[in-house]
Coordinates of C-alpha atoms and ligand atoms in Angstrom, one line a residue:
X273 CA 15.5 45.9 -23.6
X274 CA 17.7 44.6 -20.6
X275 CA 16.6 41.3 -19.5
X276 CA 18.5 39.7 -16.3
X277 CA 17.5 36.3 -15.2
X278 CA 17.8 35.2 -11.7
X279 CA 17.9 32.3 -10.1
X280 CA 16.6 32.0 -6.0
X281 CA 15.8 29.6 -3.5
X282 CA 12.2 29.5 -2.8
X283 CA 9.8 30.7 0.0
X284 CA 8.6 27.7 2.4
X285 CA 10.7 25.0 0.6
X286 CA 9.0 25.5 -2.8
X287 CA 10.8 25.3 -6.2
X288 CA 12.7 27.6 -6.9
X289 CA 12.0 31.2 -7.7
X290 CA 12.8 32.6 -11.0
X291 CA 12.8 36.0 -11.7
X292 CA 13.0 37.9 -14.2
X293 CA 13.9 41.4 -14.4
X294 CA 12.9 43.3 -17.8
X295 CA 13.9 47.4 -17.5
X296 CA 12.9 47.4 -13.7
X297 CA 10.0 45.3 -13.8
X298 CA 9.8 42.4 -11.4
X299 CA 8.0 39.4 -13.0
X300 CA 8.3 36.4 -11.1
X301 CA 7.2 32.9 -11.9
X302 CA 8.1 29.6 -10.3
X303 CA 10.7 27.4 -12.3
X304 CA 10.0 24.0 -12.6
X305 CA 12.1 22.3 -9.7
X306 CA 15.1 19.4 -11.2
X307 CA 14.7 16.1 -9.3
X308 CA 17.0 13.2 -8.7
X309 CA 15.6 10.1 -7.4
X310 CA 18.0 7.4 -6.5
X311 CA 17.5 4.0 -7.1
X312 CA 16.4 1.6 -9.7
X313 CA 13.6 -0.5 -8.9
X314 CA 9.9 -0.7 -8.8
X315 CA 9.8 1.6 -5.9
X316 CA 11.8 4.3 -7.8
X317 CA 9.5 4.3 -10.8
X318 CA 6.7 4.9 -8.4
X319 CA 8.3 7.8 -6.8
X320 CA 9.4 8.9 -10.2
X321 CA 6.2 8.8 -11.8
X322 CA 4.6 10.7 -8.6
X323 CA 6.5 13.3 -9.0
X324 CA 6.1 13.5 -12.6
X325 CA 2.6 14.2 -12.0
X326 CA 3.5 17.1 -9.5
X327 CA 2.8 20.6 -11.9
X328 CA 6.2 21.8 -9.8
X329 CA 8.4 19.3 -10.9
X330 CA 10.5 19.8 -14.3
X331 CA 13.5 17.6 -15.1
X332 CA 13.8 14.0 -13.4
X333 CA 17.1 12.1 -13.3
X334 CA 17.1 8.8 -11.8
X335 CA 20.0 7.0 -10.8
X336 CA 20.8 4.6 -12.6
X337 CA 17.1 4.3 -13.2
X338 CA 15.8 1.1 -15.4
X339 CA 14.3 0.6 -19.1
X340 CA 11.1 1.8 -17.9
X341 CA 12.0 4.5 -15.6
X342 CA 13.9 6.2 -18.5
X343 CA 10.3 7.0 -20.3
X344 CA 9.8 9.2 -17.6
X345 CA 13.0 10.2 -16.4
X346 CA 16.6 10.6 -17.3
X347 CA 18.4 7.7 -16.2
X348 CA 21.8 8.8 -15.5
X349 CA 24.7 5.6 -14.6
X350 CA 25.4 5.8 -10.9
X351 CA 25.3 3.3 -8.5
X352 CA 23.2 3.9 -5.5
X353 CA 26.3 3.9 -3.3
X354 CA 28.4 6.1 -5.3
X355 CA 27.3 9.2 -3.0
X356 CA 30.2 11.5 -3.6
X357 CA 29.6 11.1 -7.2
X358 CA 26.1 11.4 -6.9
X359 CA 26.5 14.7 -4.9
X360 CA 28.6 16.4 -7.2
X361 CA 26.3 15.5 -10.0
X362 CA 23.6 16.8 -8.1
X363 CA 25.2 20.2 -7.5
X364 CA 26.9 20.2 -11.2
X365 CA 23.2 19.7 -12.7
X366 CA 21.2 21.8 -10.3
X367 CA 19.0 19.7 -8.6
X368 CA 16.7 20.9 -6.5
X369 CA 16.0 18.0 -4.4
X370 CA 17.2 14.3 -4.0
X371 CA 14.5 11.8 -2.7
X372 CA 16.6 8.3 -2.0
X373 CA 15.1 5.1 -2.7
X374 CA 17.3 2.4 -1.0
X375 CA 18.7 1.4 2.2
X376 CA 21.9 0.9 1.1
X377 CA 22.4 4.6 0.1
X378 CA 21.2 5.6 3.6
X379 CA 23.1 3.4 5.4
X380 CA 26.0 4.5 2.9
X381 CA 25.3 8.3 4.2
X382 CA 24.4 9.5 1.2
X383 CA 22.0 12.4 2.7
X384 CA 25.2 13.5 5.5
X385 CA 27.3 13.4 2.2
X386 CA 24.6 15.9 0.2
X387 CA 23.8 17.9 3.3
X388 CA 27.1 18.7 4.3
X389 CA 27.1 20.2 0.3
X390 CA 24.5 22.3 1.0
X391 CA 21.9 20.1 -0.9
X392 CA 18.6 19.4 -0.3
X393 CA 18.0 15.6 0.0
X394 CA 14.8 13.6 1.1
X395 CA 15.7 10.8 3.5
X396 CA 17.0 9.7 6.9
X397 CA 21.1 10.2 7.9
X398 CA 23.0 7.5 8.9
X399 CA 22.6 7.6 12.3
X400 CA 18.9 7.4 11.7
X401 CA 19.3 4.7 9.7
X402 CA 20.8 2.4 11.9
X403 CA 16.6 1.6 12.8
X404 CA 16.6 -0.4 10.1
X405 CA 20.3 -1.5 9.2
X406 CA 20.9 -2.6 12.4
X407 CA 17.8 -5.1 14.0
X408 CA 19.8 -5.1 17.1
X409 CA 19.5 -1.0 17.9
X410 CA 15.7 -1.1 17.0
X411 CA 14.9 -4.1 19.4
X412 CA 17.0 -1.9 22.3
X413 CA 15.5 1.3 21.2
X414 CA 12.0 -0.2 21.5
X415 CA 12.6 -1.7 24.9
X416 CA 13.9 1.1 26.1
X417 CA 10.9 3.4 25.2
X418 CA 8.1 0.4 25.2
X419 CA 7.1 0.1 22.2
X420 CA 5.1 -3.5 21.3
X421 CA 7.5 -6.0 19.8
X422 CA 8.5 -9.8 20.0
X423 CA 10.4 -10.6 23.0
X424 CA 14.3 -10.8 21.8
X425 CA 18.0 -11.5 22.9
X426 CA 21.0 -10.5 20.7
X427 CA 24.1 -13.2 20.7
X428 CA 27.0 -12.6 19.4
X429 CA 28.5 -16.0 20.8
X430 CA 27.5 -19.3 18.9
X431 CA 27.5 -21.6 21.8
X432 CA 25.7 -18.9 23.9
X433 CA 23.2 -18.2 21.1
X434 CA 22.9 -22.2 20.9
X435 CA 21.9 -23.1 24.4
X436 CA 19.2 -20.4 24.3
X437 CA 17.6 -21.9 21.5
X438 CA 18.2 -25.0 22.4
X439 CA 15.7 -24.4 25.9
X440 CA 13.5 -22.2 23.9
X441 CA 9.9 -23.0 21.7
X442 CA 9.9 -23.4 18.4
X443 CA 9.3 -22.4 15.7
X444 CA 12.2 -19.4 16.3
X445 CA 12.8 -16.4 14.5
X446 CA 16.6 -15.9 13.9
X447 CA 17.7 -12.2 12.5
X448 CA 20.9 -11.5 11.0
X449 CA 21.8 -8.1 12.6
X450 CA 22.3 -6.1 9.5
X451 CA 21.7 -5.4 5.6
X452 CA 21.1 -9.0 4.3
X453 CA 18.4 -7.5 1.4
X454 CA 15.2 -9.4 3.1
X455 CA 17.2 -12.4 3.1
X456 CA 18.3 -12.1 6.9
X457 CA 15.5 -13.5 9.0
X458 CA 14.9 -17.3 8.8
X459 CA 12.4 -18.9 11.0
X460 CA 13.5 -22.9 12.1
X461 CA 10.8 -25.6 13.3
X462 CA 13.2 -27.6 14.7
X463 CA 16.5 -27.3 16.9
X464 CA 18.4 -28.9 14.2
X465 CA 17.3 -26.3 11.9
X466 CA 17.9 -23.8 14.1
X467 CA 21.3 -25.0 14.7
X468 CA 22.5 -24.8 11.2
X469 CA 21.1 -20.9 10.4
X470 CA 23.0 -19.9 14.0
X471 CA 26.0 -22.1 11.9
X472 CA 25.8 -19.9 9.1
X473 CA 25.3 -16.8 10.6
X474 CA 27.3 -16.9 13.6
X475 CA 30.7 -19.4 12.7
X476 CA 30.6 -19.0 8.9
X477 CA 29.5 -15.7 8.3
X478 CA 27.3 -16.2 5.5
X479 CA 25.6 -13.2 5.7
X480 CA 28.4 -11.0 7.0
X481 CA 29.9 -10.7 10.4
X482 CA 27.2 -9.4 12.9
X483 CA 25.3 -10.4 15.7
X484 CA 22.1 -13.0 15.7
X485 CA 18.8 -11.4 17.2
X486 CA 16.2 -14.6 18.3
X487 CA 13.2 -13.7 18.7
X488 CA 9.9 -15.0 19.8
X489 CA 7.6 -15.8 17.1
X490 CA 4.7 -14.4 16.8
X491 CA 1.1 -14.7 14.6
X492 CA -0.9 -12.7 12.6
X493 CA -1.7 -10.7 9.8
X494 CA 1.6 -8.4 8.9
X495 CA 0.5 -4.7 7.3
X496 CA 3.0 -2.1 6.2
X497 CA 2.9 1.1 7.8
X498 CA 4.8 3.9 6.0
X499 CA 5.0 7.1 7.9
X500 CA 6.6 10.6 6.4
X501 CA 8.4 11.8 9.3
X502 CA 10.5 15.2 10.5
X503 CA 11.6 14.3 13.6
X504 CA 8.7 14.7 15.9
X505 CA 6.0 15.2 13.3
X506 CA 5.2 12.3 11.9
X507 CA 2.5 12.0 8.8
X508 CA 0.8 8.5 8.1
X509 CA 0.2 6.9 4.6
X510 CA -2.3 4.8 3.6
X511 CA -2.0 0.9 4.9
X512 CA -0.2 -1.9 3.0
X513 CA 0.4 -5.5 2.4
X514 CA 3.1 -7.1 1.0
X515 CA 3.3 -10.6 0.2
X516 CA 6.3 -11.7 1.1
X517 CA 6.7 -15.9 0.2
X518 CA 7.3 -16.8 -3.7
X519 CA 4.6 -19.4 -4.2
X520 CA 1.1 -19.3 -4.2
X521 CA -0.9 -20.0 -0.6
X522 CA 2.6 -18.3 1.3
X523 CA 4.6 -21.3 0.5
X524 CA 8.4 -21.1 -0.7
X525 CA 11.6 -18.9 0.1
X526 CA 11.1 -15.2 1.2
X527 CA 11.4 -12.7 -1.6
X528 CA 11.6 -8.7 -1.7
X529 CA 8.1 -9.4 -2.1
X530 CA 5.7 -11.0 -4.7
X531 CA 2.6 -7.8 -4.9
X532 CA 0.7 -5.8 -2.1
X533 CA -2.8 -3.9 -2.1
X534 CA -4.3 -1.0 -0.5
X535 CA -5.9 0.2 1.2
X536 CA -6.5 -3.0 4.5
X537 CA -9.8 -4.2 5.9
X538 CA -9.3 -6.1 8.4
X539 CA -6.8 -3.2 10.2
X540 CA -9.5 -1.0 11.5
X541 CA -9.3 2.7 12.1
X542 CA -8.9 1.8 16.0
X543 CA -6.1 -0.3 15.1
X544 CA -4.3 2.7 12.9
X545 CA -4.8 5.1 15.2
X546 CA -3.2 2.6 18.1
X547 CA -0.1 2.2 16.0
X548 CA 0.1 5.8 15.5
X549 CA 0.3 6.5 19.1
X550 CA 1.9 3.6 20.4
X551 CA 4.4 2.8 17.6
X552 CA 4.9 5.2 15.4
X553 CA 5.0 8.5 17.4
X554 CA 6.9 7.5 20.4
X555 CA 9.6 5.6 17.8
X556 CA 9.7 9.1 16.1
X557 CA 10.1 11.0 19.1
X558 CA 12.6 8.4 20.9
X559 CA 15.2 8.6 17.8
X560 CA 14.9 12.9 18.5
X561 CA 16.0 11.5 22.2
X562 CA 18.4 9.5 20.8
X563 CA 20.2 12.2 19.3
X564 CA 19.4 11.1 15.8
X565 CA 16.5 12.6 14.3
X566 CA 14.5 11.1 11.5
X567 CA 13.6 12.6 8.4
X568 CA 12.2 10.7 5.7
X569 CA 9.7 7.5 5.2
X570 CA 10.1 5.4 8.4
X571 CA 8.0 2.2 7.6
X572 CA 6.8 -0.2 10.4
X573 CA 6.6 -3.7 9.3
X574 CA 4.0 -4.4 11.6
X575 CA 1.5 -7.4 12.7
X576 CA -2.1 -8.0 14.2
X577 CA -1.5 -10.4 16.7
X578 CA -3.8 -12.1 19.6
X579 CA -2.4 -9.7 22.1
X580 CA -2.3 -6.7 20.2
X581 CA -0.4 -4.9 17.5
X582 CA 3.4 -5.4 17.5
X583 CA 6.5 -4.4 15.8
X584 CA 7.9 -7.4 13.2
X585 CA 11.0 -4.8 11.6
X586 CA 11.2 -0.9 11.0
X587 CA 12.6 0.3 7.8
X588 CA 14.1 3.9 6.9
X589 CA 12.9 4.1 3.5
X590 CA 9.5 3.3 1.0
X591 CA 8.9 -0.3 1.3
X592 CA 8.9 -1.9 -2.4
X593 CA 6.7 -3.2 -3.0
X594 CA 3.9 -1.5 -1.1
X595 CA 5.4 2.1 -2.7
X596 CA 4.0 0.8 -6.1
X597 CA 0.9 0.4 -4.5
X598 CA 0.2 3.4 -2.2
X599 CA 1.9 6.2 -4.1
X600 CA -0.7 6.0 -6.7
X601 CA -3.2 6.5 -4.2
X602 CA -1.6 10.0 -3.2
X603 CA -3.7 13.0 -4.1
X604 CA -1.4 15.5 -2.8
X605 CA 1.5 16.9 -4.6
X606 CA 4.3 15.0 -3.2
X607 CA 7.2 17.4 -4.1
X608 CA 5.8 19.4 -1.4
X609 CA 5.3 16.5 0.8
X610 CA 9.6 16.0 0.3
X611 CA 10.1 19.4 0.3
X612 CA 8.3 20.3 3.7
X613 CA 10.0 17.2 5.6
X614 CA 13.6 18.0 4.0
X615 CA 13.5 21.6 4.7
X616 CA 11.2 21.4 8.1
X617 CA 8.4 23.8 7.1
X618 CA 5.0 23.3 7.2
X619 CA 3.4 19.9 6.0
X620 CA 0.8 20.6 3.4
X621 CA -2.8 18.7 3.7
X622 CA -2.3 15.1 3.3
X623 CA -4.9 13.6 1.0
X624 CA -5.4 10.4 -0.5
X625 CA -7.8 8.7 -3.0
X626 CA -10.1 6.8 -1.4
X627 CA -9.7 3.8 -4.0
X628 CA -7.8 0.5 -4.3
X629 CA -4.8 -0.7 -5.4
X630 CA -3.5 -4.2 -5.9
X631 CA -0.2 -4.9 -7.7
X632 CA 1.3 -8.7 -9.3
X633 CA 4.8 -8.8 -9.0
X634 CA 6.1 -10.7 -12.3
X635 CA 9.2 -12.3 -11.5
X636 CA 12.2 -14.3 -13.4
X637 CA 11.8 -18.4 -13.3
X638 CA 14.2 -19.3 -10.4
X639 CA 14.2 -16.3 -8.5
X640 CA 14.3 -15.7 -5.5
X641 CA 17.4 -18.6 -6.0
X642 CA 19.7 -17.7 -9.2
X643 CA 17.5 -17.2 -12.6
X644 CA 18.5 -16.1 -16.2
X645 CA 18.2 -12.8 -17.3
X646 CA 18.2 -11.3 -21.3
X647 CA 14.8 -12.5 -22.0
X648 CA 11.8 -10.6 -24.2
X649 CA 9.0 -9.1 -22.4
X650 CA 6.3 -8.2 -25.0
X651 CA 2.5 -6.9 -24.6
X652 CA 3.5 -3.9 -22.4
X653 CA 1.5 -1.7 -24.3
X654 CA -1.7 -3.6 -24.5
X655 CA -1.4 -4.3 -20.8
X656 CA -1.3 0.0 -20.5
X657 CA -4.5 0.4 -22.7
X658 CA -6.7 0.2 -19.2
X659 CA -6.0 3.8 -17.6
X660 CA -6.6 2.0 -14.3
X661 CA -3.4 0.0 -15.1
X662 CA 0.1 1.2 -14.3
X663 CA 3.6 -0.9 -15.0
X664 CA 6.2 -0.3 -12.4
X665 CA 9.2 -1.8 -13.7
X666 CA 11.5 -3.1 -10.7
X667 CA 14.6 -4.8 -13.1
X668 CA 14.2 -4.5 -17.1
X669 CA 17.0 -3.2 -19.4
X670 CA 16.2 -2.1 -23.2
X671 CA 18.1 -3.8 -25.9
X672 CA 18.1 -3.5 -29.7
X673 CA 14.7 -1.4 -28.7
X674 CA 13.5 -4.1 -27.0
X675 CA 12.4 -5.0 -23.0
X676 CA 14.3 -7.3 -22.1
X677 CA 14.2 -9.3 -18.3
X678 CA 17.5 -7.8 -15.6
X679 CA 16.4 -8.9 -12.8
X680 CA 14.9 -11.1 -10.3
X681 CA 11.8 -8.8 -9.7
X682 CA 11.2 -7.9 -13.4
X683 CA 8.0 -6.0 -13.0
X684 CA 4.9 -4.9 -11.0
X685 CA 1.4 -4.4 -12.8
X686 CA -1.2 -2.0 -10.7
X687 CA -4.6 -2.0 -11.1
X688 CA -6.9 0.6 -9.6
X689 CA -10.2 0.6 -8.7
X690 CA -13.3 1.5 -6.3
X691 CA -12.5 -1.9 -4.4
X692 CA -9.9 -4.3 -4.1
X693 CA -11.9 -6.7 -6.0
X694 CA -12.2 -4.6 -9.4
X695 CA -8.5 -3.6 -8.5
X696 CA -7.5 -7.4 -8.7
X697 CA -9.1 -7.8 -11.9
X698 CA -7.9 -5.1 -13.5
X699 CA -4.5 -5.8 -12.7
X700 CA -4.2 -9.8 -13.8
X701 CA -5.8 -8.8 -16.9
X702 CA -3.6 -6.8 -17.5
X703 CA -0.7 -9.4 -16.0
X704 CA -2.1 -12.0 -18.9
X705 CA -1.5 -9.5 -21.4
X706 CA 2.2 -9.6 -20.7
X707 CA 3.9 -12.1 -22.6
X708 CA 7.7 -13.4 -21.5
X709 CA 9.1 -17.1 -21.4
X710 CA 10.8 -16.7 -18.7
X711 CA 9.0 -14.9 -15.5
X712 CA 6.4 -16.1 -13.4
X713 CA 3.8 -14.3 -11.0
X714 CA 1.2 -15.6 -7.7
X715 CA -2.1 -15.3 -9.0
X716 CA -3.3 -15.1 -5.5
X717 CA -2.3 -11.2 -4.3
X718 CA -5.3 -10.2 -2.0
X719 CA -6.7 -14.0 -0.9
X720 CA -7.2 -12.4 2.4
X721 CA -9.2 -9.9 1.3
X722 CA -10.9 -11.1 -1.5
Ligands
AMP923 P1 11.9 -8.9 8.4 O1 13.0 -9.0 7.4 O2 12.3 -8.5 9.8 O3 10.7 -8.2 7.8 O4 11.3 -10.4 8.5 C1 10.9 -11.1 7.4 C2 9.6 -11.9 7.7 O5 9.9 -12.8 8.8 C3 8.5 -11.0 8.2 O6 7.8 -10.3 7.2 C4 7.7 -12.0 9.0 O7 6.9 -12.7 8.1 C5 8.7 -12.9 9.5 N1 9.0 -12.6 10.9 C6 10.0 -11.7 11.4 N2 9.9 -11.6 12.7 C7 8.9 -12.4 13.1 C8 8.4 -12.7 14.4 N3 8.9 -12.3 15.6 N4 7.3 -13.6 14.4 C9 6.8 -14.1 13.3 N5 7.3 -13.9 12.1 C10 8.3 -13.0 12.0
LIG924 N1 8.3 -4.9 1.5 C1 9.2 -5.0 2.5 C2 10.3 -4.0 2.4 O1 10.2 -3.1 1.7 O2 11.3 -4.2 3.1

C-alpha cells in the first residue's frame, strides 16, 4: 500500500492540514499546530500554558523560556532581540505561529522580520509599536483624535523643559520618551525634585537620549485594559489591576509589578463599555489612519479619575503581570484567537470564566534596586497541590535539579476562585508554602477590593 503524506496550510487560519493519501483515499485530519512563544517571563508561561491547553496546539518552543516554562515547553536559547535568528529557527523547525511576549522584540521588528519570511507571527509591527515605545507619538496621536488623557508637553530642551515645570503644580509626572522597562516615569513633589529627574533625563542621559513628556498628574484607581486587536476590530479581555509600588500600602520604587486580580468591581460595565468606545476603538481605528495598523494585544494602562476615564500609557503587548492573571480566566481556545488576528479571518466567540483571579508576585530581597540571584526555592510542589493554584514563573533557572532564584521578579502564585476573596486565599496559601531565603512578596494584593 502507497502512503503519501502531505503537508497544507489550513482553511480559515487553523492548524494545519494533514493529509493523508492511502491508494486514492483522502483521509484528512488536523496536525497538531508547532508554536513559538517569545519571551521569558511570567507573562510567557501564561501564554505558554494557554496554549498548551488548546486541543490544536502540539509542540511549544519558547524562547529562551525559563526553569518553569521548560515543563511545558521546549525552551530553546535565543534572545528576544535575536529576530533573524529567531526567524530562521522558526521556518527551519516549522512553526506554525509565533505569538511575541515583549516590547523589546516588537520594537526590534521582529514580526516585519517573520512576515517578510512568509511566517505567521502574533503581534504588532514596528510602526505600530511606536504607541508604546515612544510616549511622545501616543500623547500626539491621542490629541489629535481626542482621546481622554493627561494634559502634556514634550521637551527636548533642558532649560525649556525647566521653566515649564518650574511655573507648573506639583506633584509632576515626568516620562522618559522611550523603552526605559517601567522605570521611565517618575513623579517629583517638589521643583527641586523635579529638577534633578529633567537632570538625568535630559543633560545626562540616564535613561538614553530622548525627549521628556510632563504631564499633568492625575488621581484614581489605574485598571489594565488588554484589547486583542486587527486593525479596526478590536476584541476586549477581561479587566486588570496591577500593583505597581514594591512595598506594602503602595509605598516604595516602581516595579514591573508586585501581583494583579481579576476580574474589577469598582470599574462598572458603563465604565468598560466607555473605554471601549472612547479609548480603545477610536485608538485602534486612528493607528489604521495613521498608516500603521495594529495587530496584536494593545493594552491601555488606564485610570478612573474625578472627570472621567483617562489614558495613563498604551502598551503593544500582554501586560505582565495582569497576563498571569486574565489568561487563566480564558475559556476560549486561544490558538484560534492568535490565529484569526494574525491571519485577519473571522474572530471566534470570545468567552471567559466568570471567576477570580488574584496573583502574589514573589520577588528577590533588593529588587527592584540590585539583589542576588542563585538562591533555592523549595515547596513548589506543595504550593501546586490546590488545583485552583497555578505558578507562573517570571525569572528562575534549574541547577543541579534544583529551582534556583534568576531574577528580580522570581515568581507569580495564582489562585482561582468564585470571588476575589477565596482567590486571595488560595493563592497566599499557596505563597506560604514556598520556601526561599531570599525573595519577598506584598501580602496586601487586592486591599481595594477586599
Ligand atoms: P507608565 O510607565 O506610563 O505606566 O507610568 C507608571 C506609573 O506612573 C503609572 O502606572 C501611574 O501610576 C503613574 N502615572 C503615569 N502617568 C501619570 C499621570 N498622568 N498621573 C498620575 N500618575 C501617573
Ligand atoms: N503591568 C504593566 C505592564 O505590563 O507594563
Amino acid at each position: 500500500m502507497e502512503i503519501i503524506n502531505q503537508l497544507q496550510p489550513g482553511p480559515d487560519g487553523r492548524a494545519a492540514v494533514y493529509t493523508k493519501i492511502i491508494k486514492g483515499i483522502e483521509m484528512e485530519h488536523p496536525k497538531e499546530a508547532t508554536v513559538l512563544v517569545v519571551g521569558g517571563g511570567g507573562r510567557c508561561h501564561a501564554i505558554v500554558d494557554a496554549l498548551s491547553r488548546s486541543p490544536q496546539v502540539g509542540k511549544i518552543y519558547c524562547a529562551p523560556g525559563n526553569a518553569g516554562i521548560a515543563a511545558q515547553a521546549e525552551c530553546v536559547p535565543f534572545k528576544e532581540t535575536q529576530v533573524e535568528q529567531l526567524r530562521d529557527f522558526a521556518s527551519e523547525r516549522g512553526v506554525d505561529l509565533t505569538v511575541v511576549g515583549p516590547e523589546v522584540a516588537l520594537a526590534a521588528g521582529i514580526v516585519d522580520v517573520f512576515t517578510a519570511a512568509g511566517l505567521r507571527i502574533f503581534g504588532p509591527s514596528k510602526a505600530a509599536a511606536v504607541i508604546e515605545s515612544s510616549k511622545d507619538f501616543a500623547k500626539r496621536l491621542m490629541a489629535k483624535y481626542n482621546v481622554p488623557t493627561a494634559a502634556y508637553r514634550t521637551f527636548e530642551d533642558y532649560d525649556e523643559a525647566l521653566e515649564y515645570v518650574r511655573n507648573g503644580s506639583f506633584p509632576v509626572v515626568l516620562k522618559y520618551d522611550g523603552l526605559a522597562a517601567g522605570k521611565g516615569v517618575v513623579i517629583p513633589e517638589t521643583f527641586e525634585e523635579a529638577e534633578h529627574t529633567l537632570k538625568d533625563m535630559l543633560l545626562d542621559d540616564k535613561f538614553g537620549k530622548g525627549k521628556v513628556v510632563v504631564e499633568e498628574f492625575l488621581t484614581g484607581p489605574e485598571f489594565s485594559f488588554m484589547c486583542f486587536v486587527d486593525g479596526e476590530r478590536v476584541y476586549p479581555m477581561a479587566l486588570s489591576q496591577d500593583h505597581k509600588r514594591a512595598y506594602e500600602g503602595d509605598k516604595g520604587p516602581n516595579t514591573g509589578g508586585m501581583g494583579a486580580y481579576s476580574p474589577l468591581p469598582f470599574i462598572t460595565r458603563e465604565d468598560k463599555e466607555y473605554a471601549m468606545e472612547h479609548i480603545m476603538k477610536p485608538v485602534a481605528s486612528a493607528m489604521v489612519k495613521e498608516g500603521r495598523p495594529f495587530k496584536g494585544v494593545l493594552y491601555g494602562g488606564l485610570m478612573k479619575t474625578p472627570s472621567g476615564i483617562k489614558v495613563i500609557e498604551f502598551n503593544c503587548r500582554f501586560g505582565d503581570p495582569e497576563t498571569e492573571v486574565v489568561l487563566p480566566l480564558l475559556k476560549s481556545d486561544i490558538y484560534d484567537i492568535f490565529c484569526a488576528v494574525a491571519d485577519g479571518t473571522p474572530m471566534p466567540e470570545i468567552k471567559w470564566e466568570s471567576k477570580s483571579s488574584m496573583g502574589f508576585v514573589m520577588a528577590s530581597e533588593g529588587y527592584p534596586g540590585p539583589y542576588g540571584k542563585g538562591h533555592v526555592i523549595e515547596g513548589l510542589e506543595n504550593a501546586l497541590s490546590d488545583p485552583d493554584v497555578r505558578i507562573y514563573h517570571m525569572g528562575t533557572a534549574e541547577k543541579d535539579g534544583k529551582i534556583i532564584t534568576a531574577g528580580g521578579r522570581v515568581l507569580m502564585v495564582i489562585g482561582s476562585g468564585d470571588t476575589l476573596k477565596s482567590a486571595h486565599d488560595k493563592a497566599l496559601e499557596a505563597v506560604q508554602k514556598i520556601k526561599c531565603d531570599n525573595l519577598f512578596y506584598r501580602r496586601d494584593i487586592g486591599w481595594r477590593v477586599l
